[in-house]
Coordinates of C-alpha atoms in Angstrom, one line a residue:
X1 CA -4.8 -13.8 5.9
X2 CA -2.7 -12.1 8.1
X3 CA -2.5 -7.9 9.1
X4 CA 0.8 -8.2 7.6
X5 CA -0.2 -10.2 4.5
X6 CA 1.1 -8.4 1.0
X7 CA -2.4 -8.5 -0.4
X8 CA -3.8 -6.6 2.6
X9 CA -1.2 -4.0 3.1
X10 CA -1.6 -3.8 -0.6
X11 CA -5.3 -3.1 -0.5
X12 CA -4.7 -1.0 3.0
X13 CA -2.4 1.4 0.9
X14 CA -4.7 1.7 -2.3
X15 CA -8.0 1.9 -1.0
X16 CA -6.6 5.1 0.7
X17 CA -5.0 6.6 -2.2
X18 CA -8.1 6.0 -3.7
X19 CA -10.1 8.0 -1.0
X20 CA -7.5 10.8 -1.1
X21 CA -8.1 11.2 -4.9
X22 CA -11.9 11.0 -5.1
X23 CA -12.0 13.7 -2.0
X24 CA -9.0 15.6 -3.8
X25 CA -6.6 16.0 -0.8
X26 CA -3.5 14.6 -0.9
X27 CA -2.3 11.8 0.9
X28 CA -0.6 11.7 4.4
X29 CA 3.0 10.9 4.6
X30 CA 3.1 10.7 8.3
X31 CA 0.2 8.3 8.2
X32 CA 2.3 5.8 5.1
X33 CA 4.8 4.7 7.3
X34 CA 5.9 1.0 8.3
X35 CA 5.8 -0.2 11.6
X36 CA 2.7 0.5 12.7
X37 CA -0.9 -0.7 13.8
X38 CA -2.5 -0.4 10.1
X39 CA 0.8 -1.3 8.5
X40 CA 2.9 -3.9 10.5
X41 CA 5.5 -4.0 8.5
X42 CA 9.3 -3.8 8.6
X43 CA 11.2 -1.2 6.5
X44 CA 12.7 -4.1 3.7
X45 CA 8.9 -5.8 3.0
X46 CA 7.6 -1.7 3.0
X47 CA 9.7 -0.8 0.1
X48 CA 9.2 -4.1 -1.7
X49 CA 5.5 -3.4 -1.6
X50 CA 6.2 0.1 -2.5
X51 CA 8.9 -0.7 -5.3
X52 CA 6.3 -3.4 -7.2
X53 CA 2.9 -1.2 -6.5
X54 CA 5.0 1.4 -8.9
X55 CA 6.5 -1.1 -11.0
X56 CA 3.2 -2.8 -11.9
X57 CA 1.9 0.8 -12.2
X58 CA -0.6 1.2 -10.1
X59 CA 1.2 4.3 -8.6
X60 CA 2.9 7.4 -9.2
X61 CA 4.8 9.5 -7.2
X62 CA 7.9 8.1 -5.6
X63 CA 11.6 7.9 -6.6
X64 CA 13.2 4.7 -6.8
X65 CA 16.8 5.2 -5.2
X66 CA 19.7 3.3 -5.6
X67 CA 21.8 2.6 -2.7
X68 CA 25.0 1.6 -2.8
X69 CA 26.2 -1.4 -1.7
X70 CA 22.9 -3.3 -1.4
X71 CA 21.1 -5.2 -4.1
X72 CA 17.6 -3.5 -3.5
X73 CA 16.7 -0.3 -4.2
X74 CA 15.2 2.2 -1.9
X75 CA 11.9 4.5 -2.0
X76 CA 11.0 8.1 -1.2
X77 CA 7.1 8.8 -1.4
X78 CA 6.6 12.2 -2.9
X79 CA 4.1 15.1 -2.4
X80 CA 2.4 13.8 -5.6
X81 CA 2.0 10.0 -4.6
X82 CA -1.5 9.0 -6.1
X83 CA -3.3 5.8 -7.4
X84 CA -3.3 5.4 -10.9
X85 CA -6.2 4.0 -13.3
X86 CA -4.5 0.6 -13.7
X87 CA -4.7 1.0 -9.8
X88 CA -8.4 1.5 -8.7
X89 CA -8.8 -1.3 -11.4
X90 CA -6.7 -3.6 -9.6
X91 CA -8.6 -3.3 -6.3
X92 CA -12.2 -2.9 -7.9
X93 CA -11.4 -6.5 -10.0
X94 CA -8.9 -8.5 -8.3
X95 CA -10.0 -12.0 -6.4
X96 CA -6.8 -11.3 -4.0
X97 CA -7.8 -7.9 -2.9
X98 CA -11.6 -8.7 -2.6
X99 CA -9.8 -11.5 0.3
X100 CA -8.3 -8.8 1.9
X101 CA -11.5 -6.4 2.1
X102 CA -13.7 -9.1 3.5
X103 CA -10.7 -10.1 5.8
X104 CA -10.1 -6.5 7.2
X105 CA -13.7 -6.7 7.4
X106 CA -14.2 -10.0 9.7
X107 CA -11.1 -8.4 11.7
X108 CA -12.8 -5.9 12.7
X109 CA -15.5 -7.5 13.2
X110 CA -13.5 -9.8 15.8
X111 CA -11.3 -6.9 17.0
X112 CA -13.0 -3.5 17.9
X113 CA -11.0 -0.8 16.8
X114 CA -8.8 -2.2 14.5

């Protein structure tokens, strides 16, 4: 796997939604953004994670956004972004994102700081 694998951006981006809601602070805008060391991504693969996270339901709080002219849709994060049930259950049960934890593991492991 890969830093910019879907299953471990996936598991980057509900692990911490998960920490914000069991220490009841919401999460960090600033710190959900593409392009950057713990999500290097560009914008078109970021919303297509974004868009099916929330279509699968594993989380609330963004608006899907039309825009015109182009075939995909856009996303906004909101103040009330949050993991949902169906969410922590998908990354307490699921083979794919038990790779990406022990990958992010070994990686750091390999590479101090990341």
């Amino acid at each position: 796997m890969a830093k910019d694998d879907y299953f471990v951006i996936v598991y980057r981006i509900l692990v911490y939604l998960y920490a914000c809601l069991k220490a009841g602070q919401r999460p960090s805008l600033e710190y959900l953004q593409y392009g950057t060391d713990d999500f290097p991504v560009v914008k078109d693969y970021w919303q297509y994670i974004w868009l099916n996270l929330y279509k699968e339901g594993y989380i609330d709080g963004i608006k899907v956004i039309p825009i015109l002219g182009e075939q995909n849709k856009g996303i906004k994060l909101t103040e009330q972004l949050a993991i949902t049930p169906k969410g922590i259950e998908y990354v307490v049960d699921n083979s794919a994102m038990q790779k990406a934890k022990n990958f992010l593991k070994e990686l750091k492991e390999i590479v101090p700081g990341v």
